[in-house]
Coordinates of C-alpha atoms and ligand atoms in Angstrom, one line a residue:
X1 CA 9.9 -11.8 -15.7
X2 CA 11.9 -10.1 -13.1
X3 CA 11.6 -11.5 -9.4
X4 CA 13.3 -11.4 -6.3
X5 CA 13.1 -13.0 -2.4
X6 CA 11.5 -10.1 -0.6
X7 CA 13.1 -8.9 3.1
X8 CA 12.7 -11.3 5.9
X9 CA 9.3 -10.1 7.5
X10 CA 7.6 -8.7 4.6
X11 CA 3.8 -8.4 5.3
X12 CA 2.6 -10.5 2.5
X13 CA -1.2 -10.7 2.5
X14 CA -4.5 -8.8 1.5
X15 CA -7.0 -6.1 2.4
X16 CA -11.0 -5.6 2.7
X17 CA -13.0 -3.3 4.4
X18 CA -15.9 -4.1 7.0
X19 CA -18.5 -2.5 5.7
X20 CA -17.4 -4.4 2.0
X21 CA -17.8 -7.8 3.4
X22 CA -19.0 -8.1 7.5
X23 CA -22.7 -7.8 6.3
X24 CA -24.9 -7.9 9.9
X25 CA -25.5 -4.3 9.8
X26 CA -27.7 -3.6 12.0
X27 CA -26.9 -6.7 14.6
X28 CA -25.4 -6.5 18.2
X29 CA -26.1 -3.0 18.1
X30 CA -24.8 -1.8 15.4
X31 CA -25.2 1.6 13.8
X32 CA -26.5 3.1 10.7
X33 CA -23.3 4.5 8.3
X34 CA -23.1 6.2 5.5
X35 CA -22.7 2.4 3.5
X36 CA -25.4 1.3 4.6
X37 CA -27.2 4.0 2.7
X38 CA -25.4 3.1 -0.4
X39 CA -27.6 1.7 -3.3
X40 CA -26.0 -1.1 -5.9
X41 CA -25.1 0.3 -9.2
X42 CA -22.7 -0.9 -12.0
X43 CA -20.1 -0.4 -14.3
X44 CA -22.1 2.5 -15.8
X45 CA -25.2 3.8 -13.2
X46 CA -23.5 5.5 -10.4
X47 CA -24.4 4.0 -6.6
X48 CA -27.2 6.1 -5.0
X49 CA -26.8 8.0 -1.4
X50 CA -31.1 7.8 -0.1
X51 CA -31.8 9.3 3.2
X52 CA -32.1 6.4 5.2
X53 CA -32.8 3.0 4.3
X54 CA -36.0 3.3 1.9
X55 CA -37.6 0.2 1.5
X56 CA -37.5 -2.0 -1.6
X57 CA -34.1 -0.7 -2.5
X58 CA -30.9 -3.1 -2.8
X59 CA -28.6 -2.3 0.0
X60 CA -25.4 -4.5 -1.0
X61 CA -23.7 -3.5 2.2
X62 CA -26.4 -4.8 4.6
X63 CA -25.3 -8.6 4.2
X64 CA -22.3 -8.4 2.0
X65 CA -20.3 -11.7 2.0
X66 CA -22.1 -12.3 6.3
X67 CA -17.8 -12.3 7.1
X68 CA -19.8 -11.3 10.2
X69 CA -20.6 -14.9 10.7
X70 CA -18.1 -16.4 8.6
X71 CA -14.6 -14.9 9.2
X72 CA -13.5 -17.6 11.0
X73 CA -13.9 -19.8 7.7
X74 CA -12.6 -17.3 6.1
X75 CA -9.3 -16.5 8.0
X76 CA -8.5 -20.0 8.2
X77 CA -8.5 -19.9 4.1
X78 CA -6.4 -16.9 4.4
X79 CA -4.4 -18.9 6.5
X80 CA -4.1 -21.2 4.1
X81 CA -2.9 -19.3 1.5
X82 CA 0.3 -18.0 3.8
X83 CA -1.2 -14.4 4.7
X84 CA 1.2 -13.1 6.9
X85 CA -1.3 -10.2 7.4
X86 CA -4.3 -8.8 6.4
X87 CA -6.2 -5.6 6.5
X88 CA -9.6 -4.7 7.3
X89 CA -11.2 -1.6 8.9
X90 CA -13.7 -1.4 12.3
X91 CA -16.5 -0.4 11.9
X92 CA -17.3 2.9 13.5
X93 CA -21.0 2.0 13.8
X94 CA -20.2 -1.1 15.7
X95 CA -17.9 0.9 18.1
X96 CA -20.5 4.2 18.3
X97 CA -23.9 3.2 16.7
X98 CA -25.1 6.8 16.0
X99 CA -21.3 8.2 16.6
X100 CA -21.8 10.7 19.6
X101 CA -22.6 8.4 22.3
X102 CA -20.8 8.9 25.4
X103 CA -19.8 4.7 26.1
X104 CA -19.2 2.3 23.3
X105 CA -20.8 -0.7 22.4
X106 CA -19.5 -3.7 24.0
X107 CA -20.9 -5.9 21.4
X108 CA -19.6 -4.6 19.1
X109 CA -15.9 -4.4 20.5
X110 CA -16.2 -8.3 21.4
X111 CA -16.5 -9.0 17.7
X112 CA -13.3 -7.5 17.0
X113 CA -11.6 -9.0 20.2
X114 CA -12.7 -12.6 18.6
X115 CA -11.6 -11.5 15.0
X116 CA -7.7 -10.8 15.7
X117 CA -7.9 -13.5 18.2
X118 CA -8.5 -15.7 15.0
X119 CA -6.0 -13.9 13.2
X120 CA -3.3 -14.8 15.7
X121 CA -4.3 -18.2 15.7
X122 CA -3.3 -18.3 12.2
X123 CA -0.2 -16.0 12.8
X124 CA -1.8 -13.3 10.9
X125 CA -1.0 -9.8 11.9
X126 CA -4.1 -7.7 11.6
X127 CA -3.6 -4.0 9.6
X128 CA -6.5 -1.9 10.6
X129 CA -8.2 0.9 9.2
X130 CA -10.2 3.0 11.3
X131 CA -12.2 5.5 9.1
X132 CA -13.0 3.3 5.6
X133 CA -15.9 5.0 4.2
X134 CA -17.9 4.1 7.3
X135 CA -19.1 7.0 9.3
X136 CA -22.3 7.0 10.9
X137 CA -25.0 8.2 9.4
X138 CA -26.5 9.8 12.5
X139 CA -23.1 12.1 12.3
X140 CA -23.9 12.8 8.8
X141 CA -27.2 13.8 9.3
X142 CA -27.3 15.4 12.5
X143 CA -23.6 17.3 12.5
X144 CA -23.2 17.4 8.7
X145 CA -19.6 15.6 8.9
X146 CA -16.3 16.3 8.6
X147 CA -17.9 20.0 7.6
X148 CA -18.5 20.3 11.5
X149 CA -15.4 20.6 14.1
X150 CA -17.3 18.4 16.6
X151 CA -16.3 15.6 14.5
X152 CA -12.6 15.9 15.3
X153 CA -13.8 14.9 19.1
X154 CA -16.3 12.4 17.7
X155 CA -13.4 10.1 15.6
X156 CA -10.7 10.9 18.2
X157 CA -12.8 9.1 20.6
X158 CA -13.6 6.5 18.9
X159 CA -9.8 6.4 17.9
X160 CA -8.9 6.0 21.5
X161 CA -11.2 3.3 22.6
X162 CA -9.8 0.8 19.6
X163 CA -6.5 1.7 20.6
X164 CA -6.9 1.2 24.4
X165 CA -8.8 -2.0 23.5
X166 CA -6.9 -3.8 21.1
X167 CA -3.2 -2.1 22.2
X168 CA -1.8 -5.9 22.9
X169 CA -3.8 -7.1 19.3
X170 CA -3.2 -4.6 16.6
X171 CA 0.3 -3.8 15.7
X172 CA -0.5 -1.4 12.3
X173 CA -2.8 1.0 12.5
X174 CA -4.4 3.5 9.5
X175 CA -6.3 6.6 10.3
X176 CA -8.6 7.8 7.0
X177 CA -9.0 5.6 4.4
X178 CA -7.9 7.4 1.0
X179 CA -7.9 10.1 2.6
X180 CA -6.5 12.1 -1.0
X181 CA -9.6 11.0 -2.8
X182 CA -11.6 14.1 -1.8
X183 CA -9.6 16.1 -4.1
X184 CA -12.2 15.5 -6.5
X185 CA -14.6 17.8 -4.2
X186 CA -17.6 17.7 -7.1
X187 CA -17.9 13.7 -6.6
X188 CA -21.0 13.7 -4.3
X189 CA -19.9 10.0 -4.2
X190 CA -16.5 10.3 -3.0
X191 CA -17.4 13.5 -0.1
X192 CA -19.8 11.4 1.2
X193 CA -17.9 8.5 1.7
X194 CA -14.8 9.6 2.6
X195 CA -15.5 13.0 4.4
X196 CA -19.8 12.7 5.2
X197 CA -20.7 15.2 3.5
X198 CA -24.3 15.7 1.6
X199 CA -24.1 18.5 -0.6
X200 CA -27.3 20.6 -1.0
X201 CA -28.7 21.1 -4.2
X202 CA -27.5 24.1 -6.5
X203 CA -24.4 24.1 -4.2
X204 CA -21.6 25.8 -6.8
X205 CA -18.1 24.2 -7.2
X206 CA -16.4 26.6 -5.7
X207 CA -18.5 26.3 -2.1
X208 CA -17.9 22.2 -2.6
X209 CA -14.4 22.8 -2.9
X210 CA -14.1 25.3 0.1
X211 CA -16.2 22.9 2.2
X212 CA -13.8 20.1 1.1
X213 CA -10.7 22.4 2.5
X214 CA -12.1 23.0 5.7
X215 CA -13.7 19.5 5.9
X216 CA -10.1 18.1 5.0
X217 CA -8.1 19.9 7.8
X218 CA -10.3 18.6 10.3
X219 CA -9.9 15.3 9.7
X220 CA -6.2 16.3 9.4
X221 CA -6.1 17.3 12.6
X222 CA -8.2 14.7 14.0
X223 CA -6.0 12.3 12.4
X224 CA -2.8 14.1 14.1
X225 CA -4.6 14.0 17.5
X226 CA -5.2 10.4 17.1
X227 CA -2.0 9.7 16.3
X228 CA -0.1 11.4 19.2
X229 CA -3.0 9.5 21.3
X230 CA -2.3 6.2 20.0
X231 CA 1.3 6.1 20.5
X232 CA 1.1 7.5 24.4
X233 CA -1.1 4.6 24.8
X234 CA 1.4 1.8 22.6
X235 CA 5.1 3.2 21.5
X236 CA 5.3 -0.1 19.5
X237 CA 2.4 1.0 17.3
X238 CA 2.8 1.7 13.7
X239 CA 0.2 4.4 12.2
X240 CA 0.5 5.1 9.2
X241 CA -1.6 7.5 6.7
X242 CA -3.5 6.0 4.1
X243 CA -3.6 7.6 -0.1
X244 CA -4.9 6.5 -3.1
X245 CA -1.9 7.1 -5.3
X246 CA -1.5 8.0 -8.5
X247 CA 1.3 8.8 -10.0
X248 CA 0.3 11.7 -12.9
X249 CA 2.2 12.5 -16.1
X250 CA 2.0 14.5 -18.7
X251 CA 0.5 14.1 -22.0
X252 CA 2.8 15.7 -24.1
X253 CA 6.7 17.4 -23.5
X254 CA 4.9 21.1 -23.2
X255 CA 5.7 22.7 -19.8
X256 CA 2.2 23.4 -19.6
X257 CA 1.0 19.7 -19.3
X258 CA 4.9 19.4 -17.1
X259 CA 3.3 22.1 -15.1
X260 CA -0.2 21.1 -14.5
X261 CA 1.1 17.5 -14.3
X262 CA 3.0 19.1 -11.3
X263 CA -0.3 21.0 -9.8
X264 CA -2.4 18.2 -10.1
X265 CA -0.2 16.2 -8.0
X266 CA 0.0 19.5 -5.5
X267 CA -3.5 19.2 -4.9
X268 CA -3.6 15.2 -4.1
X269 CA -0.3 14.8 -2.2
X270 CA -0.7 17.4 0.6
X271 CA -2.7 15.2 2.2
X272 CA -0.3 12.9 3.0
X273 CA 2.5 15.9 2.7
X274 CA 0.8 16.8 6.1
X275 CA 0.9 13.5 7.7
X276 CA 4.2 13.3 7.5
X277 CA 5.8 16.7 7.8
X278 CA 3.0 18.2 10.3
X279 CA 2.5 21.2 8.4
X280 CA 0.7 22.5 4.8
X281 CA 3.3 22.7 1.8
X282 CA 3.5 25.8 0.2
X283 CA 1.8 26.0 -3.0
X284 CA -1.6 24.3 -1.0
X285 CA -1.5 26.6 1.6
X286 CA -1.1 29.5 -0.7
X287 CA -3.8 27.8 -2.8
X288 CA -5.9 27.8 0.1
X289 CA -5.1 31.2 1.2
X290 CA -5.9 32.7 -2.0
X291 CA -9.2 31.3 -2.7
X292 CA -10.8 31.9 1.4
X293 CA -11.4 28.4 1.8
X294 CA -10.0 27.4 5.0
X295 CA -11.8 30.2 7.3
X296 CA -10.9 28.1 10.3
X297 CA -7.5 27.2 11.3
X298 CA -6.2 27.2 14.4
X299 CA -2.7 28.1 16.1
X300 CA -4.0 24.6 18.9
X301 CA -4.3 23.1 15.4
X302 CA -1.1 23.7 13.8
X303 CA 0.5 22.7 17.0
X304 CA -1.0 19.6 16.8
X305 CA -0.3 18.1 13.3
X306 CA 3.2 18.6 14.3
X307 CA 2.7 16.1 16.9
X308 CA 1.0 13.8 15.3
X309 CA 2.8 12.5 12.2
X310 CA 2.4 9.2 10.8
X311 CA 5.4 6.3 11.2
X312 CA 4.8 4.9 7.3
X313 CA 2.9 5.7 4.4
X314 CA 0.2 3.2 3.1
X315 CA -1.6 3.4 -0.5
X316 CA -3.5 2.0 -2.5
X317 CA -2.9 1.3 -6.2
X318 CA -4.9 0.9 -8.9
X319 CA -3.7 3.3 -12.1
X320 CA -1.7 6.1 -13.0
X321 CA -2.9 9.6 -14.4
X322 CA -2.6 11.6 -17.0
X323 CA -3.6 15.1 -17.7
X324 CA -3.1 17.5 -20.8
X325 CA -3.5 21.4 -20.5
X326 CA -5.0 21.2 -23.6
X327 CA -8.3 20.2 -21.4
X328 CA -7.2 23.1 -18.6
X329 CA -4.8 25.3 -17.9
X330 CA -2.4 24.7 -14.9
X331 CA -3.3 28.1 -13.4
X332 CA -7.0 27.6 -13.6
X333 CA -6.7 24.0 -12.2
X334 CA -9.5 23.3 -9.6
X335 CA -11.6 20.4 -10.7
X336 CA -8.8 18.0 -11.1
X337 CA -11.2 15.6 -12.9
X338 CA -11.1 18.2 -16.3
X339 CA -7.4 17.8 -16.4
X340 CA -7.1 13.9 -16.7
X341 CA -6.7 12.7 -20.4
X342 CA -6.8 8.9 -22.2
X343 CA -3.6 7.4 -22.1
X344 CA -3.0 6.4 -25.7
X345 CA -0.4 3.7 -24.3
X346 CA -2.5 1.7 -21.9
X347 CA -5.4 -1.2 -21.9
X348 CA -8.0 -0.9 -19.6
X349 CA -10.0 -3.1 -17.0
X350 CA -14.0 -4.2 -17.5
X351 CA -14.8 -0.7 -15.3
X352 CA -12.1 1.5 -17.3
X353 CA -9.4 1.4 -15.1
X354 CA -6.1 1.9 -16.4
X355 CA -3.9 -1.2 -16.0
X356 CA -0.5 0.1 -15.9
X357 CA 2.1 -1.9 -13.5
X358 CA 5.3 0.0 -14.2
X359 CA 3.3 2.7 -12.6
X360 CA 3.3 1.0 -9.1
X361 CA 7.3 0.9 -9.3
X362 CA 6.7 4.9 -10.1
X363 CA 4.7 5.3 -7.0
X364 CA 6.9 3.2 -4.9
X365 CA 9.7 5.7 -6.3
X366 CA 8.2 8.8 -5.8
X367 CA 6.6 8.5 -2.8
X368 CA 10.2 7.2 -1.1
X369 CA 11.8 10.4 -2.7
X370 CA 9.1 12.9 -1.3
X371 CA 8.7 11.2 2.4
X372 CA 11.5 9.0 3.5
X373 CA 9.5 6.9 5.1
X374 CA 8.6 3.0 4.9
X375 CA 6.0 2.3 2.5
X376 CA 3.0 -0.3 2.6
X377 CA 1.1 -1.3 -0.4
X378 CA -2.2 -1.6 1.2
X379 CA -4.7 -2.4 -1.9
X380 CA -3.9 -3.2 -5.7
X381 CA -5.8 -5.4 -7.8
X382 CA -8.4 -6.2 -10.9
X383 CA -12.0 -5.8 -10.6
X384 CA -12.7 -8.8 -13.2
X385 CA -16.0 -10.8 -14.1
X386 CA -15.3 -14.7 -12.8
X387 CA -17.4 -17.4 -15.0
X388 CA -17.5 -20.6 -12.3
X389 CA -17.1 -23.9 -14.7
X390 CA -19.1 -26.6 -14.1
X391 CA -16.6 -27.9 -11.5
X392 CA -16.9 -25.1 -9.0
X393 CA -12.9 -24.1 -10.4
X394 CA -12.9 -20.6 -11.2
X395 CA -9.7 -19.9 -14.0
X396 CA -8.6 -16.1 -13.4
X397 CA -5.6 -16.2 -15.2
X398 CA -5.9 -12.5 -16.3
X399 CA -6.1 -11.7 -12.7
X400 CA -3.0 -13.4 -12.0
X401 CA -1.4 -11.7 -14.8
X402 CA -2.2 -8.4 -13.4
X403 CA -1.1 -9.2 -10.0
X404 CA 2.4 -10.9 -11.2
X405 CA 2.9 -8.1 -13.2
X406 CA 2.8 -5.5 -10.2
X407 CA 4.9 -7.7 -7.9
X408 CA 7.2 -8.0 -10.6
X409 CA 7.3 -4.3 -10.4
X410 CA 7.0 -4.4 -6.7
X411 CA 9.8 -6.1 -6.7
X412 CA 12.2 -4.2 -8.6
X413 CA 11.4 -1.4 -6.6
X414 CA 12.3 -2.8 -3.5
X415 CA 15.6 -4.8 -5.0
X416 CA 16.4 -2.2 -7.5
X417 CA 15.7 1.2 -6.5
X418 CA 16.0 0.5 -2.7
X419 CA 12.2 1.6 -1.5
X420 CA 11.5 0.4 2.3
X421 CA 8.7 -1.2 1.9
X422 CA 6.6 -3.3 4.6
X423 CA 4.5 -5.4 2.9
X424 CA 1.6 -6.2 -0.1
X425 CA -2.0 -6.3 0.5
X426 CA -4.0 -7.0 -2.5
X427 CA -7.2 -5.8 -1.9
X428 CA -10.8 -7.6 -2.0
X429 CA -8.7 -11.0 -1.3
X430 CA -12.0 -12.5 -0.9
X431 CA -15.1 -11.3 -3.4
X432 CA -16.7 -8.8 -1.3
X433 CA -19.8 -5.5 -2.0
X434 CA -17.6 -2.9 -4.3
X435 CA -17.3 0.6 -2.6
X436 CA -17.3 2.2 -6.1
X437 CA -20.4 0.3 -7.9
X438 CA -22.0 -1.7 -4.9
X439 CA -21.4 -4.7 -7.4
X440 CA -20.6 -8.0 -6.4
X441 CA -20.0 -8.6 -9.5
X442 CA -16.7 -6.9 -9.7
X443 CA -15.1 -9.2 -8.2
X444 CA -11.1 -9.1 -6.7
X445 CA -10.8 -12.0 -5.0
X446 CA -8.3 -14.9 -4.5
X447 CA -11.5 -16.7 -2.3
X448 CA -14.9 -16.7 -4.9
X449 CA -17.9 -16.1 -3.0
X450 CA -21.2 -17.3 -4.7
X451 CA -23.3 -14.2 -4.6
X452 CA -24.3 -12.0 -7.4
X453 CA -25.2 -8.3 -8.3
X454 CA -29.2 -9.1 -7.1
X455 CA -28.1 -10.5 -3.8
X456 CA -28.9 -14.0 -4.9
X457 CA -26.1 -16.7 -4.0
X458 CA -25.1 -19.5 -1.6
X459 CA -22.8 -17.3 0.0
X460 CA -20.3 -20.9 -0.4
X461 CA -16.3 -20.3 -0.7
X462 CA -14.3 -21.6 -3.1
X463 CA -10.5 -21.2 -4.5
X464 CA -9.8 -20.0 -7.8
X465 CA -6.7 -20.4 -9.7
X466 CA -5.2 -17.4 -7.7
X467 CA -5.6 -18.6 -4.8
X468 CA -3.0 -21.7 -5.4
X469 CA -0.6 -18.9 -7.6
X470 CA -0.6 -16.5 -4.6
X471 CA 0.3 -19.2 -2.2
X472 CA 2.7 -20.1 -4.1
X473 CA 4.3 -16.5 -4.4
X474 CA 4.2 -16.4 -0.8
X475 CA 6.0 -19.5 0.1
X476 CA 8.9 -18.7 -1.9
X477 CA 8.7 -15.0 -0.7
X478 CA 7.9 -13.4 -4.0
X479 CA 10.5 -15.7 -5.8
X480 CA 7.9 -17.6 -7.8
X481 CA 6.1 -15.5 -9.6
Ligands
P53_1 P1 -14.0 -0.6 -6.3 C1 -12.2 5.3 -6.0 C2 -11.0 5.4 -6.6 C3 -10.0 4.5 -6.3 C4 -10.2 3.6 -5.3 O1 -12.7 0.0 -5.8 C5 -11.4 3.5 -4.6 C6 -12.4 4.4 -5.0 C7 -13.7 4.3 -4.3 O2 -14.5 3.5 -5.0 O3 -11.6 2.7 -3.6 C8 -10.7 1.9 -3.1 O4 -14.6 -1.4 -5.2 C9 -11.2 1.6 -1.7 C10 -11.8 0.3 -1.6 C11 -12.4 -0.2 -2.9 C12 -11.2 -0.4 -3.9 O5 -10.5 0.8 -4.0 O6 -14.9 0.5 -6.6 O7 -10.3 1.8 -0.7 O8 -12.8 0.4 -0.6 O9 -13.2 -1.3 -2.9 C13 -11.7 -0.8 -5.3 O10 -13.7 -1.5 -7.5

């Protein structure tokens, strides 16, 4: 197996998000958010959005892993494995409980002051998201998201105050989490989550996807603003962009899969295309353009995501794509979800995910080519059952496999092909709610958690296999894989 030493100052490490793990959600002040709203499900019955919290219902989200009460624990094991950083997001509802309030909660902030004081402690840099599927409910409700231009005011806000707070404690910054994955506009799952948005019923495709356009260029220019913000306040920050990406192939040789191979990537990439150029690439904007969908656009914006582009890109990676124009033709491409075909060549996870790790050394090779910029690998990983033995030891050698594989990969990337490239963050490091199922069941972590899919657990850490692997990798800088 291929491995090299990594450059001096890679960002070895691993990634969460607070509403996945913190628990606590409705302590020191805290907010409502759209997670919190967010019914369990599983490998095959979707998560439910309810309007509120409706009693009687599982909630995953509501206690998680209690990281609220436990990170210090829980760094230190971090610690212990070597992390030289590690990512999580703030929550907006600690920050701005219903999301428009005028001051913000200083609870709420002093939670995050005494979480990266921890991390430094430890010598861990912190890698904060801001937006990671957690926007207040009360904006949801009441404004009707990202659809509304008051939100641009309502997330640069709370943009600023993180930055002015934590400008001598947070280094790397991320605006939107995923910010790509509303290209699949008919997944009420994903425009909620990503962009607040509660379709009405008997809404048509084609008004989802216009209200994902509009929706998107907000946050685009929100993101921008933010950006241009955050650097006046700290010229050493980093802010990156944050994609799921996914590199997509063909099925077959035709030019018509080439082609809508090529349009499906169009339609996820210009989100990050944006970010780092500060303008809309062609074939989007004429996309846009054609079908009305982007009524409001203005000359202050356009000015603006010129002067807020990002300083790397980050991404998460999980599987590659691949689409046949046998399902859809590349000109009729709108739903990009019709396009994706089975790749005859690849084995697949418990959920159905793809496992494919020469695709991350695609990714890392693509992305470089388009933007030219450092790179951060900000979440990869296997959602994998863990059976505890009688012991308390947890074996996950299949989820070391997966992870050696991809730093194998990783690394050939960065000692082959040359990719810039600023550090690895596995994500769900420690067993934490998932975003997509609300399982705890899927599990990801280095760290086991004893909690299960009904809540029931004594919340106890304890260190697989992986954990002992990974530290390993780490203290010979990706040598020993
Ligand atoms: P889970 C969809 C597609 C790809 C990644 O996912 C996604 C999603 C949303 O579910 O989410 C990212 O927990 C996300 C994390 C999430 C992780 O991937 O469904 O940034 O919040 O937990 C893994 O297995």
């Amino acid at each position: 197996m291929f491995s090299a030493k990594m450059p001096k100052g890679f960002l070895w490490g691993g990634a969460v998000a607070a509403h996945q793990l913190e628990g606590a959600w409705n302590e020191d002040g805290k907010g409502m958010s759209v997670a919190d709203v967010m019914t369990v499900g599983s490998a095959t019955q979707p998560r439910e959005i309810t309007d509120g919290v409706i009693p009687g219902k599982n909630y995953p989200n509501h206690s998680a892993i209690d990281f609220y009460h436990h990170y210090e624990e829980d760094i230190k094991l971090m610690a212990e494995m070597g992390f030289k950083a590690f990512r999580t997001s703030i929550a907006w509802t600690r920050i701005f409980p219903k999301g428009d309030e005028t001051e913000p909660n200083e609870a709420g902030l002093e939670f995050y002051d005494r979480l990266f004081e921890t991390c430094h402690k430890y010598g861990i840099e912190p890698v904060i998201t801001l937006s990671h599927f957690e926007i207040p409910f009360h904006l949801i409700k009441e404004y009707g998201g990202f659809t509304n231009r008051k939100m641009i005011d309502y997330f640069v806000k709370f943009a600023e105050v993180c930055f002015k707070r934590y400008k001598d404690s947070v280094k790397y910054w991320m605006t939107f989490n995923e910010i790509d994955n509303q290209s699949s506009f008919n997944n009420d799952f994903l425009m909620a989550t990503n962009s607040g948005i509660l379709f009405t019923p008997g809404m048509t495709d084609e008004e989802k996807e216009a209200a994902m356009y509009q929706a998107a260029h907000y946050e685009l220019v929100a993101s921008a603003l933010a950006i241009k913000i955050g650097h006046e306040i700290n010229p050493d920050f980093q802010i990156g962009c944050m994609i799921n990406y996914s590199p997509v192939r063909p099925l077959t040789p035709s030019s018509d899969d080439v082609l809508l191979a090529d349009k499906f990537e169009q339609r996820r990439d210009w989100f990050s295309d944006v970010h780092v150029f500060g303008e809309y690439p062609k074939e989007v904007e004429a996309y846009i353009v054609r079908n009305g969908y982007r009524p409001d656009i203005t000359d202050a914006d356009r000015q603006a995501l010129t002067e807020g582009t990002v300083d790397y890109v980050a991404f998460s990676y999980y599987q590659t794509t691949t689409v046949s124009s046998e399902n859809v033709k590349p000109d009729e491409l709108h739903d990009l979800a019709k396009a994706i075909a089975k790749n005859p060549t690849l084995e697949r996870s418990d959920w159905g995910w793809e496992i494919d790790p020469k695709g991350l050394r695609i990714a890392l090779n693509h992305l470089t080519d388009r933007y030219h910029k450092p790179l951060f690998i900000v979440e990869n990983g296997l959602g994998a059952y863990d059976k505890v033995e009688a012991d308390g030891s947890v074996h996950d050698d299949y989820r070391i496999d997966y992870l050696r594989s991809h730093i194998s990969e990783m690394e050939k990337a960065v000692y082959l092909d040359g990719v810039d490239l600023m550090g690895y963050l596995p994500w769900g490091c420690i067993d934490l709610v998932s975003a997509g199922t609300g399982q705890m069941d899927k599990r990801y972590g280095f760290i086991y958690v004893d909690k299960n899919d009904a809540g029931e657990g004594t919340l106890a850490r304890s260190k697989k296999d992986s954990f002992y692997w990974y530290q390993k990798v780490i203290s010979s800088n990706g040598e020993d894989l």
